[in-house]
Every structure is written in structure tokens, then in C-alpha cells.
Coordinates of C-alpha atoms in Angstrom, one line a residue:
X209 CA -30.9 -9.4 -24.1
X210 CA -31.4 -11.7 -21.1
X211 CA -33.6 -11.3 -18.5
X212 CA -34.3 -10.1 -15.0
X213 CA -35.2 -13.9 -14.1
X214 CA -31.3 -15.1 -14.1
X215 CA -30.4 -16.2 -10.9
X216 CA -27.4 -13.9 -8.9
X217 CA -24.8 -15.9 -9.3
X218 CA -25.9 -16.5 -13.3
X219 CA -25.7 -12.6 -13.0
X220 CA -22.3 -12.3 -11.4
X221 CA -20.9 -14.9 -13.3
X222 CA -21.8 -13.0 -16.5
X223 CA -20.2 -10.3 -15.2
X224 CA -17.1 -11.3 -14.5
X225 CA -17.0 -12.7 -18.2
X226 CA -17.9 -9.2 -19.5
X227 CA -14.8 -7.8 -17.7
X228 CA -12.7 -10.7 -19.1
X229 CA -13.9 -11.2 -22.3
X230 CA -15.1 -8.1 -23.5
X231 CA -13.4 -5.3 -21.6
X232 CA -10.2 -7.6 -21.4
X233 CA -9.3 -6.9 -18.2
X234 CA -6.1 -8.4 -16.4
X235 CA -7.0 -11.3 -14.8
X236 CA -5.8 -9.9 -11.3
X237 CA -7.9 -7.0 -11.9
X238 CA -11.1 -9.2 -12.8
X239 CA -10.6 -10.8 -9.1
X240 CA -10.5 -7.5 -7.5
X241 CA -14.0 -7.0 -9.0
X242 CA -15.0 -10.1 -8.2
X243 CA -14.3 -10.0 -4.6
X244 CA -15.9 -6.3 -4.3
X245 CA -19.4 -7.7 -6.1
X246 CA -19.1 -10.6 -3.6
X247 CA -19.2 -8.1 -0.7
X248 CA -22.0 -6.1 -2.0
X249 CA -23.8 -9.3 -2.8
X250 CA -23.5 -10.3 0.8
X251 CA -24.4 -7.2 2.1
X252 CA -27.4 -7.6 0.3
X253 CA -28.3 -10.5 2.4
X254 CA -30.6 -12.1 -0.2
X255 CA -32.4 -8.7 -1.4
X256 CA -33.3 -8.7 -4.4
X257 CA -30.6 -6.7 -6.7
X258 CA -33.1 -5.1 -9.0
X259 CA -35.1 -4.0 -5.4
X260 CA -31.7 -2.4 -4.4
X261 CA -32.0 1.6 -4.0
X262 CA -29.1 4.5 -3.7
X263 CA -30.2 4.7 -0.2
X264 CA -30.0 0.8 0.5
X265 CA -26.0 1.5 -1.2
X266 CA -25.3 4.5 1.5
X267 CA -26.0 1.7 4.1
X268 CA -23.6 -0.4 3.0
X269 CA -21.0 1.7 2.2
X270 CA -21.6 3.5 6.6
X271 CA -21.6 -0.6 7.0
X272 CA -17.8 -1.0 5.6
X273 CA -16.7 2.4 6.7
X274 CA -17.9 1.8 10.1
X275 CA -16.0 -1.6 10.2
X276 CA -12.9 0.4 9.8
X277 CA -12.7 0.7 5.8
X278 CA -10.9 3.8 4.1
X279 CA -12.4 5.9 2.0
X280 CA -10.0 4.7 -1.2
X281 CA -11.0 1.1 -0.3
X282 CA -14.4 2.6 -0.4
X283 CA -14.3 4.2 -3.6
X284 CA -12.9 1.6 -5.2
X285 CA -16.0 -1.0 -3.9
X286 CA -18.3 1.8 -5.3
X287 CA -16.9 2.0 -8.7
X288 CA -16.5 -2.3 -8.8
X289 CA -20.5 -1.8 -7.9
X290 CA -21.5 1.1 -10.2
X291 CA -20.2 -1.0 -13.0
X292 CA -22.0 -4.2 -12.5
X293 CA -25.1 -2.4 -12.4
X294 CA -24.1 -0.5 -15.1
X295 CA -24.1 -4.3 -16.7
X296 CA -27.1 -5.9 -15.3
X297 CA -29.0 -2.6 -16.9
X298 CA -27.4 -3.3 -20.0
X299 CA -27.7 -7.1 -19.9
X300 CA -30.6 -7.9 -17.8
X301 CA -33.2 -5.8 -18.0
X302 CA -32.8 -3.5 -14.8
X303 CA -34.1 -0.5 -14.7
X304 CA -31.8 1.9 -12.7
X305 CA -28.1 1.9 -11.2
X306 CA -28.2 2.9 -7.6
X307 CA -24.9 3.8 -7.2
X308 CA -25.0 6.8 -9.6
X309 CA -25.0 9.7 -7.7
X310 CA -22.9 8.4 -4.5
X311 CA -19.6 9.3 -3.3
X312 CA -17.7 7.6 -1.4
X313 CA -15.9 9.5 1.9
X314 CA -12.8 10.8 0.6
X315 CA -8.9 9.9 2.1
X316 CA -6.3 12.2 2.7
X317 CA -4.0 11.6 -0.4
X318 CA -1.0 9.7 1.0
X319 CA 2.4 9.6 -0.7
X320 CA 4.1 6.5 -2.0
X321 CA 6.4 4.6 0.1
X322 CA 9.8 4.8 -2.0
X323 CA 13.3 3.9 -1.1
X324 CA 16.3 6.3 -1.3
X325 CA 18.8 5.2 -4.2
X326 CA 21.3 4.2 -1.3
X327 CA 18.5 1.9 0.5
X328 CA 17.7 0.3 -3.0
X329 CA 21.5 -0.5 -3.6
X330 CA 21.4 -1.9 -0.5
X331 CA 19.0 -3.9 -0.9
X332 CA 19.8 -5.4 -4.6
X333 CA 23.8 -5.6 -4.1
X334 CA 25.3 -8.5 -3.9
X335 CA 26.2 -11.9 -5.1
X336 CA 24.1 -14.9 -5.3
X337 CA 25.2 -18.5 -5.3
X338 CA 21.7 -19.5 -4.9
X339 CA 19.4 -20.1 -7.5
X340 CA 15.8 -19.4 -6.2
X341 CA 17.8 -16.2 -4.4
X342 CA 19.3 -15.5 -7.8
X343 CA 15.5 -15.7 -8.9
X344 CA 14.7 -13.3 -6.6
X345 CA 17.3 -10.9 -7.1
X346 CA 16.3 -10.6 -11.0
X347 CA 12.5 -10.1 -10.1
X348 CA 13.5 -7.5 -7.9
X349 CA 16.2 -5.5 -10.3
X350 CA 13.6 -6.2 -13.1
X351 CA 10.8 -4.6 -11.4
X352 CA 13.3 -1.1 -10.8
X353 CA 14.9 -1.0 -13.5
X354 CA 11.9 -0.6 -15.7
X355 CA 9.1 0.4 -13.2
X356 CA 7.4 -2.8 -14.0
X357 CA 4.1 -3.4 -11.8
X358 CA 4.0 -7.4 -9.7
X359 CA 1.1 -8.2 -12.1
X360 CA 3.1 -7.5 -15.2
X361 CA 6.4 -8.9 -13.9
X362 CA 4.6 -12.4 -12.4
X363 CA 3.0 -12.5 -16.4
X364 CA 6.1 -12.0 -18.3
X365 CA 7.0 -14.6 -20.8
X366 CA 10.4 -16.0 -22.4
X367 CA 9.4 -14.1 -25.7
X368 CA 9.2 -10.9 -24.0
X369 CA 12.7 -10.7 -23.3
X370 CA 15.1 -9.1 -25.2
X371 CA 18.3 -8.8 -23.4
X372 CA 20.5 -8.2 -26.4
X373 CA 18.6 -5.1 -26.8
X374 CA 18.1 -4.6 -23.1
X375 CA 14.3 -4.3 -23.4
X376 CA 11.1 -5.9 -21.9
X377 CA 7.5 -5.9 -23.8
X378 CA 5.1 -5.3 -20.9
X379 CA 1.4 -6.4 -21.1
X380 CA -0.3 -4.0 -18.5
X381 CA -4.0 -2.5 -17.1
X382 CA -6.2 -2.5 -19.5
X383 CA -4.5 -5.1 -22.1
X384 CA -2.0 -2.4 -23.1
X385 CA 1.2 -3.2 -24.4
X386 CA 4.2 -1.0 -23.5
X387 CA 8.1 -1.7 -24.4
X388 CA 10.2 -0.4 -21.7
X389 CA 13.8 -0.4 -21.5
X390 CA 15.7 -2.4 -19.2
X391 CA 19.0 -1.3 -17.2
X392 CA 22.1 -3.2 -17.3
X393 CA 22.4 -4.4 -13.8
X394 CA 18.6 -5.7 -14.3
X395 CA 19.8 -7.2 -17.5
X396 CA 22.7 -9.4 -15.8
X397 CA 20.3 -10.4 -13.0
X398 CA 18.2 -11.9 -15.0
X399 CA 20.5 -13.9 -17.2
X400 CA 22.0 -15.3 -14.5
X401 CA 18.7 -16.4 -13.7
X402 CA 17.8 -18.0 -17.1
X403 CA 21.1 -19.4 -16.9
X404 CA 19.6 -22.1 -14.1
X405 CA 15.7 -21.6 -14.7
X406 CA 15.8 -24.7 -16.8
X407 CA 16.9 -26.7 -13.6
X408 CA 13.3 -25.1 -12.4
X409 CA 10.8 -24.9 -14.7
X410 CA 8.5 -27.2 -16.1
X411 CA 9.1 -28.6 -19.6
X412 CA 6.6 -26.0 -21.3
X413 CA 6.6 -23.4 -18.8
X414 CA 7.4 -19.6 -20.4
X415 CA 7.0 -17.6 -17.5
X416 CA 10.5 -15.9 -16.4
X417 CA 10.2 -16.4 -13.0
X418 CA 8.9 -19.9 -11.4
X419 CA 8.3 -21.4 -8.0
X420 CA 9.9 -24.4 -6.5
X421 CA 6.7 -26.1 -8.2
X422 CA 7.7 -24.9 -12.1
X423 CA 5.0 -22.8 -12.1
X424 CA 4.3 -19.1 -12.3
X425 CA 5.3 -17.4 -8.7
X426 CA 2.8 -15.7 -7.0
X427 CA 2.6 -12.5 -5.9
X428 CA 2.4 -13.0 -2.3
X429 CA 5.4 -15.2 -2.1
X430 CA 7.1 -12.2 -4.3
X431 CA 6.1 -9.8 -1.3
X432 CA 7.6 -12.4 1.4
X433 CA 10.1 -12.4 -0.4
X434 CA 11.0 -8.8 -0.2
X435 CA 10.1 -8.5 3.1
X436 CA 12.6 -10.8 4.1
X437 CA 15.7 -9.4 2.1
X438 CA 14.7 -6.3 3.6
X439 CA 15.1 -6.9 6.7
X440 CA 18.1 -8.8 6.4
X441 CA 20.1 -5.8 5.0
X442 CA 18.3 -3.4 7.3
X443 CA 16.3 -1.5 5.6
X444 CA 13.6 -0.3 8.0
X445 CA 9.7 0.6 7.2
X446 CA 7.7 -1.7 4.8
X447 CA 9.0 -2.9 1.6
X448 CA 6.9 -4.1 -1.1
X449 CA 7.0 -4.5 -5.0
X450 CA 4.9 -1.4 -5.7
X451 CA 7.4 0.2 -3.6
X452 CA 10.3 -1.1 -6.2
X453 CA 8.3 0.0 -9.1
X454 CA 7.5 4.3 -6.9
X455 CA 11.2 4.1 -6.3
X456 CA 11.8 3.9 -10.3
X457 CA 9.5 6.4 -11.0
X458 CA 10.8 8.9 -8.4
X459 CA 14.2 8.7 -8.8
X460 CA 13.7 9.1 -13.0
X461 CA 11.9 11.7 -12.2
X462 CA 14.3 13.4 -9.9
X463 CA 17.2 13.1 -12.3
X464 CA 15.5 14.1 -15.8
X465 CA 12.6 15.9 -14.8
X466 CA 10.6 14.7 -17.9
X467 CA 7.1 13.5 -16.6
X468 CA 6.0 12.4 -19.6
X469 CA 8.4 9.9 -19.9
X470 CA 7.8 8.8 -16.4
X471 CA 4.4 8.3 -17.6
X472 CA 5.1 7.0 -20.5
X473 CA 7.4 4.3 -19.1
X474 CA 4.8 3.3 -16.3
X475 CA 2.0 2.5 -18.4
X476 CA -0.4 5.7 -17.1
X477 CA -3.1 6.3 -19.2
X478 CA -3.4 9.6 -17.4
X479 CA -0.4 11.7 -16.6
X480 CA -2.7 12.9 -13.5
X481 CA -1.9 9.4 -12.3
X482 CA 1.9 10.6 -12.4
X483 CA 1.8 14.0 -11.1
X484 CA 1.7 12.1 -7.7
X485 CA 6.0 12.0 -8.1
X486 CA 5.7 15.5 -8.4
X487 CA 5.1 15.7 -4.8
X488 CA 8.1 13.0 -3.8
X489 CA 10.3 15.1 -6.1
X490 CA 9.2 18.5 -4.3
X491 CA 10.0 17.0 -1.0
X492 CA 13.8 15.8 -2.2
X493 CA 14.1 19.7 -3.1
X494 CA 12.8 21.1 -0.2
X495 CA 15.1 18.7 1.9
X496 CA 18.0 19.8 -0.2
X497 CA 16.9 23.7 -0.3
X498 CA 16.2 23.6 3.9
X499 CA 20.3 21.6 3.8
X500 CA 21.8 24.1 1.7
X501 CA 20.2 27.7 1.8
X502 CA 22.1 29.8 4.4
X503 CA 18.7 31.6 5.0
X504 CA 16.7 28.4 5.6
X505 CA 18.6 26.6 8.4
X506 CA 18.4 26.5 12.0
X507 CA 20.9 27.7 14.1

């Protein structure tokens, strides 16, 4: 076991190779920790960590709520900060984690932001002569037609394509491995894709989808992206991937009714984490009940 002596940034570095190396967290995930230790560390202001108390944490947390922070961005800091603790007690000799025992200010639970199966049409239809928009176009189909999250769809490689038998191996949270099927529009999107990726692509790049550069894309040009072909066909309110991959999930849900398989095809370890559909599949049949029930609408 180390010591107490190692400097904080010995600490935090050590840290973020426990998540890596021995939790085997995604990488995107390992920067989300990163950057949440990084705020606590700074809110320290030099303090010495093994000094810190669960009163010194309460502060902190009034700090970032006060500065206009929810309380799921909240919670989510918290947890990031219970778990480094939780590793310099393991690791380095502290004594005590003083974030057990605090909770963070709870949200009101919001629904996903999903598109109706017309909007989605709307937005995917169409012809591309363009290769980069042709690009696009696959991400986009790939990423409904098998509820795929940005992070896994950005990380997919050649090998994990199988188009003959229309299926995609997914590497997801927590280094699980899903194979998910994928739909035949998606399918023909993204071979016309690989049919000028090479034209793209660097000589030993596998990633499906490449920038301009022959790299991997990154997510934020994915969202701009999006954003953009959104508002083009006239689809109004935000659009984002995660909004692609609620839209799946809902309308599978809506037309089968089996949540397991919902969960199953997402990736949730939990089907608690899926029950959230429920709630967009209640409102669809309270929309249609309020349409259709003699009883139920306004005169």
C-alpha cells in the first residue's frame, strides 16, 4: 500500500488509472471522472484531502448548486467524489470518506427528448451524393436502428460489422459487450458509406466513421452535425444523438411492449434504468385514449 505522503496529482493520477485499468471503464467515462475530481480538487483550494470533512463536502456541493448546478449534475460530482475517496482509503492510507452519508439535492425526473417516427423519417430520408453527408446519414440510421449510444457508435470498428447478417457487436459502459441487431435501412446507409470510406480514412484506420482528418470523428462534431440536418428539414426543439438512441427505445417499446428486450438491446444493466420508456409509452396512450374515447374529449 502507498502512502498518505503522495503528492495530489500523484493521487489523482492513480486514480484515474484504477478506473482505466482496473475497473475498465470507457475511456469517455474515465474523463467524466476526471473532470469531476478536478472540480473537487479546486474547490479544495489547496486543503489538504485527508483534512477534508463531510461538512467541508456540503460546502462545496451549496458552492456548485449555488452557481446554478442541478441536482443530477450534483449527484453525479458526489458519486465521481465518493469513489476517489473510496480509493485513496484503499490506496493511500486515508482514514475516512467524507462523502458517505451525503445526498445530493434531488431533480425533478425529466423525460427523454424523443422524436415522433414521422420526425425521424424526416430527418434520415433522403439521398446522398455526398460522401462526408453520406457519412453522416449512416452514423445517424446506425445509432436508431440499434439504439446505439455516441460513445459506442464513435468506437466501432470494421470487425464489428456484420452486414450480411445485419448485426453490430457493441462495446458499451462498463466494458460490456452486447450484439444488437441492425435494421435494413441502417444496413444500406452504411454500406454506401464503406463504399467511399477508403477515399477517407487513413491507411490503418478501423474505425467506421472518420473525419476529414482519417481519424476517429468526435462526438461534438457528431452533435453539430445533427443539429444542423435538423434544422434544415425542420424539425423543431433540440436534436442530439442520445435523442436518436430514446427514440429507438421508445418507439420498440411502443410497438412490442417487451421491456426486457428494450433493456436488453440498450445495454441496461438495470431494467430500472428502462422503466423510464414506460412513462413516454404511457403518454402516446394517453394521447391516443384523450383522441379517441367519446367520453374523454372536449366539446
Amino acid at each position: 500500500m502507498t502512502t498518505a505522503a503522495a503528492g495530489p496529482d500523484d493521487r489523482f493520477d492513480g486514480y484515474l488509472a484504477h478506473l482505466a485499468q482496473e475497473r475498465r471503464l470507457a475511456a469517455l467515462t474515465v474523463e467524466n471522472y476526471a473532470r469531476d475530481v478536478r472540480d473537487l480538487l479546486e474547490l479544495a483550494a489547496g486543503q489538504p484531502l485527508e483534512g477534508l470533512t463531510i461538512h467541508d463536502m456540503r460546502r462545496f456541493l451549496g458552492r456548485l448548486h449555488a452557481g446554478g448546478l442541478g441536482g443530477r449534475s450534483l449527484a453525479r460530482k458526489l458519486s465521481a467524489w465518493r469513489s476517489f475517496f473510496d480509493y485513496l482509503v484503499r490506496d493511500h492510507g486515508f482514514t475516512a470518506n467524507p462523502g458517505r452519508g451525503l445526498r445530493a439535492p434531488k431533480s425533478p425526473k425529466r423525460l427523454p427528448t424523443t422524436l415522433t417516427p414521422e420526425q425521424t423519417a424526416r430527418l434520415l430520408d433522403g439521398a446522398e451524393t455526398d460522401d462526408l453527408a453520406r457519412r453522416d446519414v449512416a452514423l445517424f440510421e446506425l445509432i436508431y436502428s440499434s439504439g446505439l449510444r455516441i460513445g459506442e457508435t464513435l468506437t466501432l470498428a470494421l470487425p464489428d460489422l456484420d452486414l450480411d447478417e445485419r448485426t453490430v457487436r457493441v462495446t458499451g459502459k462498463g466494458s460490456r459487450t452486447r450484439v444488437v441487431p441492425v435494421g435494413t435501412q441502417a444496413a444500406e446507409a452504411v454500406a454506401r458509406w464503406l463504399e467511399v470510406r477508403s477515399k477517407w480514412a487513413k491507411p490503418d484506420e478501423l474505425a467506421v466513421f472518420v473525419s476529414r482528418a482519417g481519424g476517429p470523428m468526435s462526438a461534438s462534431t457528431v452533435q453539430r452535425h445533427l443539429k444542423l440536418r435538423a434544422q434544415a428539414r425542420g424539425i423543431e426543439g433540440r436534436v442530439y444523438p442520445h435523442a436518436l438512441r430514446h427514440s429507438f427505445a421508445s418507439h420498440v417499446l411502443q410497438s412490442s411492449g417487451d421491456l426486457r428486450a428494450v433493456q436488453e438491446l440498450l445495454g441496461h444493466a438495470s431494467i430500472s434504468t428502462t422503466q423510464i420508456y414506460t412513462h413516454l409509452d404511457w403518454q402516446h396512450l394517453a394521447s391516443v385514449y384523450d383522441a379517441a374515447h367519446p367520453r374523454a374529449r372536449r366539446k
